[in-house]
Coordinates of C-alpha atoms in Angstrom, one line a residue:
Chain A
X19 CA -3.4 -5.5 8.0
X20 CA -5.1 -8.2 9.9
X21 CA -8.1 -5.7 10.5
X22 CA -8.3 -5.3 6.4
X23 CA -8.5 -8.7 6.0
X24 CA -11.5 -9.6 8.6
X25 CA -13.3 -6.0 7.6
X26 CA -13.1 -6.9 3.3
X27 CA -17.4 -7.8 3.6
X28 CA -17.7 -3.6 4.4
X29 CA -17.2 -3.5 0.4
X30 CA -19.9 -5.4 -0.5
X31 CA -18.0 -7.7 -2.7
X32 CA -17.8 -11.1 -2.2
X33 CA -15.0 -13.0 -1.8
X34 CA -15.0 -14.6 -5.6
X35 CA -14.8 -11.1 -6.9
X36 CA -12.0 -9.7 -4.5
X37 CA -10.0 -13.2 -5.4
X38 CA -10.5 -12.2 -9.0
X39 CA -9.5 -8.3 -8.5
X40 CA -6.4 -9.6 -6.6
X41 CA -5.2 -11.8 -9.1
X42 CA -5.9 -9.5 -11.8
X43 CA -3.7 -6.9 -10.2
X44 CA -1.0 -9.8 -9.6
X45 CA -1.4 -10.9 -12.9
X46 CA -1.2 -7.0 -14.2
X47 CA 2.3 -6.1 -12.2
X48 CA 3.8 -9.2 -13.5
X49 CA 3.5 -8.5 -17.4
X50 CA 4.0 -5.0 -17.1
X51 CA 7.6 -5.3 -15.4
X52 CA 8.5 -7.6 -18.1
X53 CA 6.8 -5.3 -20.9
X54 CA 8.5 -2.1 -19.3
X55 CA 11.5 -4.1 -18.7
X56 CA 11.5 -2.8 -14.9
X57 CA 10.4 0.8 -14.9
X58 CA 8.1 0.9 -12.0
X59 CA 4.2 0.9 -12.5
X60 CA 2.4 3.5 -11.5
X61 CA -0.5 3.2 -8.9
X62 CA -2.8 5.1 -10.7
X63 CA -2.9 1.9 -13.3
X64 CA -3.5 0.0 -10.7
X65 CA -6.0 1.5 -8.9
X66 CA -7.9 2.2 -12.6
X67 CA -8.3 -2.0 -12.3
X68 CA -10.3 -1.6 -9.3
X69 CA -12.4 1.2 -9.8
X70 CA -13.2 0.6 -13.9
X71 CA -15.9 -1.9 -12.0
X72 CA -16.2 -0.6 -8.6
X73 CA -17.1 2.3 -6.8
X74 CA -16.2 1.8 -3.0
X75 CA -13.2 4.6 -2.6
X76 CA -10.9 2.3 -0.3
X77 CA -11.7 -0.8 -2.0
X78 CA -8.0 -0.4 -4.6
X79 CA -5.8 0.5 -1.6
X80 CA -7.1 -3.0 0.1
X81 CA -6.5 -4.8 -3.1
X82 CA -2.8 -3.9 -3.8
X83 CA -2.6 -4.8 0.0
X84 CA -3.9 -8.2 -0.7
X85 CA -1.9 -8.4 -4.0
X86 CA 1.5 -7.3 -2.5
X87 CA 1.0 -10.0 0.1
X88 CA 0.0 -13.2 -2.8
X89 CA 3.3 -12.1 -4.3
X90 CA 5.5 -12.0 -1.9
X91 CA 3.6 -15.7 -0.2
X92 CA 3.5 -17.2 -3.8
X93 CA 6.0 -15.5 -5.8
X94 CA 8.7 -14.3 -3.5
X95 CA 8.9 -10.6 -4.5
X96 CA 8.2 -7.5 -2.7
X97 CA 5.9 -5.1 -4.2
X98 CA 8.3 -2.0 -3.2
X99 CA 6.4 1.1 -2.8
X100 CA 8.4 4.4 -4.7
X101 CA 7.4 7.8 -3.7
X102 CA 8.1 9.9 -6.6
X103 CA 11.3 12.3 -6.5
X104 CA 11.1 15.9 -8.0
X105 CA 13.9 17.8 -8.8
X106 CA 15.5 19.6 -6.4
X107 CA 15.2 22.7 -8.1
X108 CA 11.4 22.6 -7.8
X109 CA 11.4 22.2 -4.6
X110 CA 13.3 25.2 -3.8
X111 CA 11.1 27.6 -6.0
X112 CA 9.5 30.3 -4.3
X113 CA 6.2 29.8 -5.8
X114 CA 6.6 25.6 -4.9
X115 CA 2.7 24.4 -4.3
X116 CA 3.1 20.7 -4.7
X117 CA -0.3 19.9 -6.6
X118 CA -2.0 16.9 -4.6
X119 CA 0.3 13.3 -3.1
X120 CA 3.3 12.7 -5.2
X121 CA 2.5 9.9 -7.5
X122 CA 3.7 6.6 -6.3
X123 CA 4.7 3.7 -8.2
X124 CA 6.0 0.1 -7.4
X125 CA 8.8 -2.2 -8.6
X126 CA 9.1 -5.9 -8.0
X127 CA 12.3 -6.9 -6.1
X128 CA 13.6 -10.6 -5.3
X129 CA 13.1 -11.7 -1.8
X130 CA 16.0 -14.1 -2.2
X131 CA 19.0 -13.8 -0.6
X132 CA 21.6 -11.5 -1.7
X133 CA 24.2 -15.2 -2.5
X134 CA 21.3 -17.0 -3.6
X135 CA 19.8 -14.6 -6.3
X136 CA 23.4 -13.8 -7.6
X137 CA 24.3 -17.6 -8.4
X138 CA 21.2 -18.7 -9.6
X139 CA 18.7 -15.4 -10.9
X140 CA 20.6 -13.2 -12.0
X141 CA 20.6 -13.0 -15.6
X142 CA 24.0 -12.4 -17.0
X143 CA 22.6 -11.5 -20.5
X144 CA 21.9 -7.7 -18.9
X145 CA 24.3 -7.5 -16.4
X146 CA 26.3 -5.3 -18.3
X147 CA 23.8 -3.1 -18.0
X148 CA 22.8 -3.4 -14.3
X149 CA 27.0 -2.7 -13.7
X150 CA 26.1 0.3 -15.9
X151 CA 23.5 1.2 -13.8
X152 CA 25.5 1.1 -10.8
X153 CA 28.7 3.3 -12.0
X154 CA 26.6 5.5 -12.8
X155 CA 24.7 5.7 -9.7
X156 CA 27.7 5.6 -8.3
X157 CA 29.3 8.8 -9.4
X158 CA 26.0 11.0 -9.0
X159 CA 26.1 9.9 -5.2
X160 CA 29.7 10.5 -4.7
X161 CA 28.9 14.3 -6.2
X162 CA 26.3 15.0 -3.7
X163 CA 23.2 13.3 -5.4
X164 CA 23.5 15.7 -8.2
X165 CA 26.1 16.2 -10.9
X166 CA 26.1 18.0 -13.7
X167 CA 25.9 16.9 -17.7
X168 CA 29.7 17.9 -18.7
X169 CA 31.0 16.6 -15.6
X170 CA 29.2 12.9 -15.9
X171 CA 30.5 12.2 -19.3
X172 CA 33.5 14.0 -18.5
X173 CA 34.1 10.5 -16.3
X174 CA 32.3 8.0 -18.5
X175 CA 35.2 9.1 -21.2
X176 CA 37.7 7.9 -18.5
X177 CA 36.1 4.0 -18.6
X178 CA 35.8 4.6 -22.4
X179 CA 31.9 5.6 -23.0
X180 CA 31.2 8.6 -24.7
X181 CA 28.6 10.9 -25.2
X182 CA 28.6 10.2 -29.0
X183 CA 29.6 6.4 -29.4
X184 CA 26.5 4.8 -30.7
X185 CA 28.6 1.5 -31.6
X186 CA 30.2 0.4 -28.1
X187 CA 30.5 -3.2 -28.1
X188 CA 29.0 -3.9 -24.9
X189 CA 26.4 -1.1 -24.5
X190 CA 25.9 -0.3 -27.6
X191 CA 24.4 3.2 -28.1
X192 CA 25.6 4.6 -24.9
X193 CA 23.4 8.0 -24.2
X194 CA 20.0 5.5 -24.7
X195 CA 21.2 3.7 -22.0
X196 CA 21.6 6.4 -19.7
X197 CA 18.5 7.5 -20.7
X198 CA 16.7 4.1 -20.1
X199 CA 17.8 4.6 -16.4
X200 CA 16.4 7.8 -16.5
X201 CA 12.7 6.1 -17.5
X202 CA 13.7 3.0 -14.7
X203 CA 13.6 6.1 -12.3
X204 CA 17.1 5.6 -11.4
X205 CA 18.3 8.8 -12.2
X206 CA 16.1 11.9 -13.4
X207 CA 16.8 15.2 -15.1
X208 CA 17.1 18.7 -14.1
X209 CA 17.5 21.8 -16.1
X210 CA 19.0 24.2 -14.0
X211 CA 19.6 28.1 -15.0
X212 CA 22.6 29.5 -13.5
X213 CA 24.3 32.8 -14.9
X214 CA 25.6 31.0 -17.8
X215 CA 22.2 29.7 -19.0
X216 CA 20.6 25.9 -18.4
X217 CA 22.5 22.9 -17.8
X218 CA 21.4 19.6 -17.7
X219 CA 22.2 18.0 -14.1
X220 CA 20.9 14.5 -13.4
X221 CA 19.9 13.4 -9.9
X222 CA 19.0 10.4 -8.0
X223 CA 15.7 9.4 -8.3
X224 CA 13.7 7.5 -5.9
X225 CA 14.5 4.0 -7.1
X226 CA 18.2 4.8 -6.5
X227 CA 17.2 6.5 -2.9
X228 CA 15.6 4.2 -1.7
X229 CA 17.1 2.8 1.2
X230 CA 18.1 -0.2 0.2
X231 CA 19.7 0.5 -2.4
X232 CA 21.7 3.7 -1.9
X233 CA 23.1 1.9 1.3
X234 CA 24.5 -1.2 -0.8
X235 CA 26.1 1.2 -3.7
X236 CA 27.7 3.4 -0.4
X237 CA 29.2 -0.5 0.8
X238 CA 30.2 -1.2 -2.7
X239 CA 32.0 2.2 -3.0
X240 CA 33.4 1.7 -0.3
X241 CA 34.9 -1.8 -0.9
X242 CA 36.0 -0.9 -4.5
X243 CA 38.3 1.7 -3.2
X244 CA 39.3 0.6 -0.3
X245 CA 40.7 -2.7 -1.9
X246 CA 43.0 -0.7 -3.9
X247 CA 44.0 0.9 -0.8
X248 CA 44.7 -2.4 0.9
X249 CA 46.4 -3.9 -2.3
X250 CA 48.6 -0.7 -2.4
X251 CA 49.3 -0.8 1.6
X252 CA 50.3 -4.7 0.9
X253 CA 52.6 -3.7 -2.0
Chain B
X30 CA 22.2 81.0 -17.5
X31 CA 25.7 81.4 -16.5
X32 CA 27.3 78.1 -14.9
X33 CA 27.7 79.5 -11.6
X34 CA 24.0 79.8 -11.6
X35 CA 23.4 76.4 -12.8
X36 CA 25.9 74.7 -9.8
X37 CA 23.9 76.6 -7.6
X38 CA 20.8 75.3 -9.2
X39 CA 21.7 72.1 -8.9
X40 CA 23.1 72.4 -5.5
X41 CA 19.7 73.2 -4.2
X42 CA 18.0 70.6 -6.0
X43 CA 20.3 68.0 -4.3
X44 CA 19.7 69.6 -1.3
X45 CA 16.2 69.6 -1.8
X46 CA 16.7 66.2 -2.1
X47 CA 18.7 65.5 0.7
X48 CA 16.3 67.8 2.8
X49 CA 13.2 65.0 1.3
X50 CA 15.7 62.2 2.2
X51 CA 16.0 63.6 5.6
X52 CA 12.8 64.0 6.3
X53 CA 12.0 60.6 5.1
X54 CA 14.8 58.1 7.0
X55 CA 13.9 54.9 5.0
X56 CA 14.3 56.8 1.6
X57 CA 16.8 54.6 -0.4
X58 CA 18.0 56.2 -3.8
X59 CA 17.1 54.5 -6.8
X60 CA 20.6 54.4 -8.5
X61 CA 21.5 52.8 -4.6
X62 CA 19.0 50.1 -4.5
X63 CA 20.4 49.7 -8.2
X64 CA 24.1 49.5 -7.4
X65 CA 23.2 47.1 -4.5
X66 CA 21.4 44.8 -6.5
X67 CA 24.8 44.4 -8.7
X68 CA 26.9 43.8 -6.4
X69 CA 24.7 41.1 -5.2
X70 CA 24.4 39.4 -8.8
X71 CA 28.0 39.5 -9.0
X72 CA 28.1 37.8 -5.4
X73 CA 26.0 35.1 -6.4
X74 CA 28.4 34.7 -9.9
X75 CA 31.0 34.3 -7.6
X76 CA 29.2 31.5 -5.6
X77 CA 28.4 29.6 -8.5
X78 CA 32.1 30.1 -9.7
X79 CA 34.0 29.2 -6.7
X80 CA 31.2 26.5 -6.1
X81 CA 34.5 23.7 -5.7
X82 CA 36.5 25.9 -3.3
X83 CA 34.0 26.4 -1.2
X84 CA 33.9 23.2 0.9
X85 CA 37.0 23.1 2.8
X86 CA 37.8 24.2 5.9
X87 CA 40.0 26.7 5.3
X88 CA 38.5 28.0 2.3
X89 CA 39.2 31.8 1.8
X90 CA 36.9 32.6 -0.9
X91 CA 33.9 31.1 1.1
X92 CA 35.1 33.7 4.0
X93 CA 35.3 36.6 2.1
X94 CA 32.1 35.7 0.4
X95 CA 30.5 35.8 3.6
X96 CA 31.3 38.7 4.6
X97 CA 30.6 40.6 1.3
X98 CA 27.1 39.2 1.9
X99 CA 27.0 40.4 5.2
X100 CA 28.4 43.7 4.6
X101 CA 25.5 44.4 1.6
X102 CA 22.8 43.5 4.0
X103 CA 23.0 46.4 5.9
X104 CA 21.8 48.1 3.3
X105 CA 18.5 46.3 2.3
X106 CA 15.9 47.7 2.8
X107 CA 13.6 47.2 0.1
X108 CA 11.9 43.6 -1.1
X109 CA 13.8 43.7 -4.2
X110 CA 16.7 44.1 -2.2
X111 CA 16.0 42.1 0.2
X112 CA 15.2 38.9 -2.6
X113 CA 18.5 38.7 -4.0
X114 CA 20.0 39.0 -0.6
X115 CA 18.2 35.8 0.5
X116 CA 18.5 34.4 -3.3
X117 CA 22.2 34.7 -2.5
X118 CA 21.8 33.3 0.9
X119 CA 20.5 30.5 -0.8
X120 CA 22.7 30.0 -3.5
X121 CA 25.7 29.0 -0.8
X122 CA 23.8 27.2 1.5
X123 CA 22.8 25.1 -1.5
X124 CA 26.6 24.6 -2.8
X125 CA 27.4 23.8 0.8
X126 CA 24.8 21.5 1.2
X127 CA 25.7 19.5 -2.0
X128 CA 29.5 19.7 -1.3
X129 CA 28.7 18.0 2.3
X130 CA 26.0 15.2 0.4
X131 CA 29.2 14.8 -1.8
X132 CA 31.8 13.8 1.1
X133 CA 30.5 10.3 2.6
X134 CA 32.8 10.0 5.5
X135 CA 35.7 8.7 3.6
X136 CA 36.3 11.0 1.5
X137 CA 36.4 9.3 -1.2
X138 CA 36.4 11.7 -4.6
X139 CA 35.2 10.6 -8.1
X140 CA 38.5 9.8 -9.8
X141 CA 39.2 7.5 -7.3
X142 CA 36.3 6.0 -7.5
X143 CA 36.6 5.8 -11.3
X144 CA 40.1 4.6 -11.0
X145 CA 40.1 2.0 -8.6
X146 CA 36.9 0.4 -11.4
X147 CA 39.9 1.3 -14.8
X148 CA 42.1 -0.8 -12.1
X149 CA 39.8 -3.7 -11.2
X150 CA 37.8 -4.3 -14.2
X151 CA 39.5 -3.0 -17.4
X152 CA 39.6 -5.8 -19.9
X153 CA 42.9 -7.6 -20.7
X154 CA 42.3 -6.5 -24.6
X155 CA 43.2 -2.7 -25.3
X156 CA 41.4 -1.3 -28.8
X157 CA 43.3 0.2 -31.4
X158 CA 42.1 3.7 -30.4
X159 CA 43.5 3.2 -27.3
X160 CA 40.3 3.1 -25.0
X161 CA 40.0 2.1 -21.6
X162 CA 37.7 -1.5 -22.2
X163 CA 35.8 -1.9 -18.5
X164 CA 34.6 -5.1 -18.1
X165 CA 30.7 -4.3 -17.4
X166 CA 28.9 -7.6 -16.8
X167 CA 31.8 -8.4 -14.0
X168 CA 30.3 -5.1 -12.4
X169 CA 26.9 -6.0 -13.1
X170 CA 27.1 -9.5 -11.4
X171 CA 28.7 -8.4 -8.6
X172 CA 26.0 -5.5 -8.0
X173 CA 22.9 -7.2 -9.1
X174 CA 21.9 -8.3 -5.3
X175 CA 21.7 -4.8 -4.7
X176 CA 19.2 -3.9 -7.2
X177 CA 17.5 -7.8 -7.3
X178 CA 15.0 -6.7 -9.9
X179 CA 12.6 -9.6 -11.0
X180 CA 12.2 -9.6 -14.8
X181 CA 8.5 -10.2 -14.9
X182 CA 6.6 -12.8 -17.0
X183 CA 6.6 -13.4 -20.7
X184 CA 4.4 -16.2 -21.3
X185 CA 0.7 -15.0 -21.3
X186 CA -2.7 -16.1 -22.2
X187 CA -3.5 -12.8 -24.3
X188 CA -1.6 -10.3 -24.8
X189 CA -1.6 -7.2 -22.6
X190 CA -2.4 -4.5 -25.3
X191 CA -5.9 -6.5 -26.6
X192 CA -9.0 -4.1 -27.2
X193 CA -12.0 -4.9 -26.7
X194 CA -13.8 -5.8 -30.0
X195 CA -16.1 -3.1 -31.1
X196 CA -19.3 -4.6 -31.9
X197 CA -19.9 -4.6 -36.0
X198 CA -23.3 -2.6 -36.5
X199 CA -25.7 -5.3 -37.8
X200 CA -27.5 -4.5 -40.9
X201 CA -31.2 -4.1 -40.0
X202 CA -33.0 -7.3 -41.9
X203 CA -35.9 -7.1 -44.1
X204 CA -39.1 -8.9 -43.0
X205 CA -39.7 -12.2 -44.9
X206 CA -43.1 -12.7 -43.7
X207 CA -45.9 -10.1 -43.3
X208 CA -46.6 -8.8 -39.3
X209 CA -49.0 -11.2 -37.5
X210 CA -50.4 -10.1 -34.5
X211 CA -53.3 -12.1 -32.2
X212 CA -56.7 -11.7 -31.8
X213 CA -57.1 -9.1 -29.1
X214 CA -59.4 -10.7 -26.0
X215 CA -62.8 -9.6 -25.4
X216 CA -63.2 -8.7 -21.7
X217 CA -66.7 -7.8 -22.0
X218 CA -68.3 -10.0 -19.6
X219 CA -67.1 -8.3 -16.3
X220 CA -69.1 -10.9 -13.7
X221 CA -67.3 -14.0 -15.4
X222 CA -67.1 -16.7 -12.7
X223 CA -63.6 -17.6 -11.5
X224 CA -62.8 -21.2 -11.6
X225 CA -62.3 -20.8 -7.7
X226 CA -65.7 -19.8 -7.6
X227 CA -66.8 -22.8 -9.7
X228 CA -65.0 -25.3 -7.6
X229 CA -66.4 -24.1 -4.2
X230 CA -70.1 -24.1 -5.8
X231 CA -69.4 -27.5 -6.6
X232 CA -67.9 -28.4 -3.3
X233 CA -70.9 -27.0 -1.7
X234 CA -73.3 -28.9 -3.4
X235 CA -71.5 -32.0 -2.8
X236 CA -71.6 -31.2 1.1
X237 CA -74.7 -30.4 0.8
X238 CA -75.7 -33.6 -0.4
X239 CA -73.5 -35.7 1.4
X240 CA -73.8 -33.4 4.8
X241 CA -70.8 -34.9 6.9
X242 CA -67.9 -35.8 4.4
X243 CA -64.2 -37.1 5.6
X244 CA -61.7 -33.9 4.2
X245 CA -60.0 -36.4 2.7
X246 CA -62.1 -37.8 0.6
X247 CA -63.4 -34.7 -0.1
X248 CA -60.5 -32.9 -1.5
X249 CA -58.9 -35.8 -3.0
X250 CA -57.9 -36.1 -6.6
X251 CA -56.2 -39.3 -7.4
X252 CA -54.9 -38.6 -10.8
X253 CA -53.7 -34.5 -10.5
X254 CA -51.9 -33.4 -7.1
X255 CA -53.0 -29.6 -8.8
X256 CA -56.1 -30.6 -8.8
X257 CA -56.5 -31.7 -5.2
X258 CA -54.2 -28.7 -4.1
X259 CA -57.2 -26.8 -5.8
X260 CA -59.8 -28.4 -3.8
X261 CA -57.7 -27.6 -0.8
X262 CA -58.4 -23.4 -2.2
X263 CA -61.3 -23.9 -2.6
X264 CA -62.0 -25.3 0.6
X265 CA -60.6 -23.3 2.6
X266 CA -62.7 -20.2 1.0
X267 CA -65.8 -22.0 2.0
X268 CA -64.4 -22.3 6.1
X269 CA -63.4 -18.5 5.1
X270 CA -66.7 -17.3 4.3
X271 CA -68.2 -19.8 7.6
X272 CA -70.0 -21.7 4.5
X273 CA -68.1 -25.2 5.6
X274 CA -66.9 -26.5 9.3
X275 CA -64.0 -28.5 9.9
X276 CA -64.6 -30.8 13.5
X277 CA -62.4 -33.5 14.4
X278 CA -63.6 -36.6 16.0
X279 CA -62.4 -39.0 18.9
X280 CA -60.4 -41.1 16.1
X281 CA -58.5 -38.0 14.7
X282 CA -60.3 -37.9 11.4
X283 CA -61.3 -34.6 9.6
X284 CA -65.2 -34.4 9.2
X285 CA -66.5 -31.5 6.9
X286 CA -69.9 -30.2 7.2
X287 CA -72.1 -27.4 5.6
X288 CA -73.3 -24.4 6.9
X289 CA -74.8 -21.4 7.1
X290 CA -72.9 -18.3 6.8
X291 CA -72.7 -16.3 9.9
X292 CA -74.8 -13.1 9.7
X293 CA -73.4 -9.4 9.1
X294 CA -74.7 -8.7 12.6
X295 CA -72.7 -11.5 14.7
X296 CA -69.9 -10.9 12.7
X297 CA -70.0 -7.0 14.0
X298 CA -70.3 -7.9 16.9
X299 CA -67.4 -9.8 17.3
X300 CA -69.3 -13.3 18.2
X301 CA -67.8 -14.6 15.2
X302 CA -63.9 -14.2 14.8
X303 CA -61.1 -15.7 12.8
X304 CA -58.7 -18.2 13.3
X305 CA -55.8 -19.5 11.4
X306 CA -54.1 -23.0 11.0
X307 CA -51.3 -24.0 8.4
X308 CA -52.4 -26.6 6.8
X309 CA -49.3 -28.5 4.8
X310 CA -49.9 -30.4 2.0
X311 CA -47.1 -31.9 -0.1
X312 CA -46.5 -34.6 -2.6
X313 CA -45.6 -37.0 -0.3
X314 CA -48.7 -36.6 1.6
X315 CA -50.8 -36.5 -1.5
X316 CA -49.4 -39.7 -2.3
X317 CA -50.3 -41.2 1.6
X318 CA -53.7 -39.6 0.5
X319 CA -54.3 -41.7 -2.5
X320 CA -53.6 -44.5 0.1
X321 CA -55.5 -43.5 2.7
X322 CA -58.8 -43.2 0.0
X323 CA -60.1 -46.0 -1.7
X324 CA -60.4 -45.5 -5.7
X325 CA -63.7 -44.3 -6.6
X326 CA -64.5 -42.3 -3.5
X327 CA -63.5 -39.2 -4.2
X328 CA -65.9 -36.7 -4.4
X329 CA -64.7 -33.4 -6.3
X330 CA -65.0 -34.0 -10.2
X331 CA -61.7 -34.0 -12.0
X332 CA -61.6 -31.2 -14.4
X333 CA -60.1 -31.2 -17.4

């Protein structure tokens, strides 16, 4: 990275115009999480910043560089990088010819401390849905990254969501929601044809793959269950 | 045709048959290849059927599935065949695969997942309809360093969604006066003199009167630094041409002097050559000029 930074005079841009590029691109990320209330941003978009004025071919991979860097120094967030997930059906079809790279996209995640950002960032207002989020990450995980339509709601009933309810009192209309994690790129959906025609089955996506996150939901799992367990054992 | 004659007629048609089938080893029958390709579908039904059986250790059904697939395989022989035999293969190793993805190690199943949440974060208040009320936002709160998405930025100068203006198309406007154009120049005289020209004539005639001149005085202009920059062009054509000499004497004064131009000849012959010296002139050293001169004795006429 240090290399990119001495080498930016091989675009022929000086350094007024790659300060404004960069904070453009900065300035871009941060309104468009807020306007697509966290569903990542695509880096196509970004890269169109760059090139609607410029033509040099590695000049937008060097500016979300520079960018991801000013907002993490100034901001404190990580520009996280998402390769996007296809379906695992597609990737088993004979005829699979993945056309070109897999788009990525990026999301903006706190560099605070796990303590720190739960007493003080957090915002309780959605948190209702982020625990929604979770359960039902949750679940897909614990049925093999994949589960199937029936079989999801089938457990939602059990906490009291159902397919139909368009009135809950804390989520309100409860299959939007579900879907809104499907645009967050939490989950994504797969129709699959078996013998008894196409069913719907929604896998992880990448924002719930990603490392970090699939390995706190696993801890969380674990310490739900496990504290019934130990409260049963003390019983 | 009696029927004895048609079983015999038949029975040498098959064995016709068989006789092609022997000749060829890798003939398969069609109805065969047919048959086989059922019992495969119904194989893979099965797999998709028994998909939650077929994880344990112990599992019959995935054993006998098995070795259904393995016993069919000895008959492929054809692609077709030989597709659904490896579209079967896959179908198990895929509900294997996702059955193995599903155990983490603890073994820990959906419902007990899902009850161990009803335990921990149902809501004190039970609805009327009887529904399980899960306390979300406790869930949320204690997940959210997990996901530890920033919310973005509201405040904005602009919005993100403004278009550029699209420029109104002006109205052409009518002419309020009638078109004036200039008087076009007449560049008939082709041998006009050039004002350089005119200077250095002057110049000339000045050294030619005065013979030995200080460069100073001679270039001088005291009211227009132009002027005397002029002077300076248009002495330094006359040194070009060999028309004026620049000496410098033992007090370190410029002297110029008049001559005669040297002729076509010495300049062929190379007796004649030039030379080249910056000469820098600025306004500074226009103004030490004007000092350096006493009024009234410059030489070059001011031109207006």
């Amino acid at each position: 990275m240090s290399n990119l930074g001495d080498d930016f005079s091989q675009f022929d841009i000086s350094k007024e115009e790659k300060d404004k590029l960069v904070a453009e691109v900065v300035r871009y990320i941060l309104f468009k999480t807020h306007q697509n209330s966290g569903c990542p941003i695509k880096r196509e978009e970004l890269s169109q910043l760059v090139t609607k004025n410029y033509r040099h071919r590695s000049l937008p991979a060097y500016i979300i560089n520079e960018a991801k860097a000013k907002l993490s120094t100034i901001f404190g967030y990580e520009l996280r990088e998402l390769q996007r997930s296809r379906p695992s059906s597609t990737n088993h079809s004979r005829l699979s010819q993945q056309s070109g790279v897999d788009a990525k996209s990026y999301v903006v995640i706190s560099q605070l401390p796990a303590e720190v950002y739960k007493k003080y960032v957090e915002d309780v207002n959605t948190s209702h849905l982020t625990g929604f989020t979770f359960v039902v990450i949750s679940i897909v995980q614990l049925s093999g990254g994949k589960i199937a339509e029936d079989n999801l709601w089938h457990h939602l009933k059990r906490m009291g969501l159902h397919e139909t309810d368009e009135n809950h009192p804390v989520l309100g209309n409860v299959k939007q929601v579900l879907e809104t994690l499907v645009q967050k790129r939490y989950l994504q959906k797969d129709k699959v044809s078996g013998p008894e025609g196409t069913t719907l089955f929604y896998e992880l996506a990448e924002r719930a793959l990603d490392g970090t996150v699939s390995d706190r939901v696993k801890q969380y799992i674990s310490q739900i269950v496990k504290k019934d367990d130990a409260t049963v054992d003390i019983l | 045709m009696t029927e004895s004659e048609k079983t015999t007629l038949l029975t040498v048609k098959h064995e016709i048959e068989s006789d092609s089938e022997a000749n060829d080893p890798n003939y398969q029958h069609v109805t065969d290849r047919r048959t086989l390709r059922t019992r495969y579908l119904a194989v893979k039904n099965l797999i998709f059927d028994e998909r939650d059986d077929l994880s344990s250790i112990d599992s019959a059904k995935f054993k006998s599935i098995v070795n259904d697939l393995e016993s069919l395989h000895q008959f492929v022989l054809k692609p077709r065949e030989q597709i659904a035999d490896a579209e079967a293969l896959l179908d198990i190793t895929n509900t294997l695969l996702t059955s193995v993805k599903a155990t983490n190690g603890d073994g820990i199943t959906i419902s007990d997942f899902v009850d161990s949440l009803v335990r921990d974060f149902a809501k004190q208040s039970s609805r009327q309809d009887g529904r399980t009320l899960i306390d979300w936002k406790k869930i949320g709160i204690e997940f959210s360093d997990a996901s530890r998405s920033s919310r973005g930025c509201r405040t904005m100068i602009g919005p993100m969604d403004t278009q550029m203006k699209q420029r109104k198309a002006r109205r052409k406007r009518a002419r309020l006066v009638e078109n004036e154009q200039p008087a076009e120049v007449d560049d008939t005289d082709i041998k006009k003199k050039t004002n350089t020209d005119i200077n250095m004539a002057t110049m000339f005639d000045i050294l030619r009167k005065h013979r030995i001149v200080r460069l100073e005085q001679l270039v001088l202009n005291r009211n227009s630094f132009a002027q005397t920059v002029e002077n300076i062009f248009a002495l330094s054509f006359l040194v070009k041409d060999g028309r004026a000499d620049i000496k410098l004497d033992e007090k370190g004064i410029h002297l110029v002097s008049p001559k005669n131009a040297p002729t076509a000849t010495a300049i062929a012959s190379k007796e004649v050559v030039y030379n080249h010296f910056v000469f820098r002139f600025d306004f500074k050293d226009w103004k030490l000029m004007k000092d350096y001169i006493e009024v009234g004795h410059e030489l070059m006429p001011h031109r207006d």
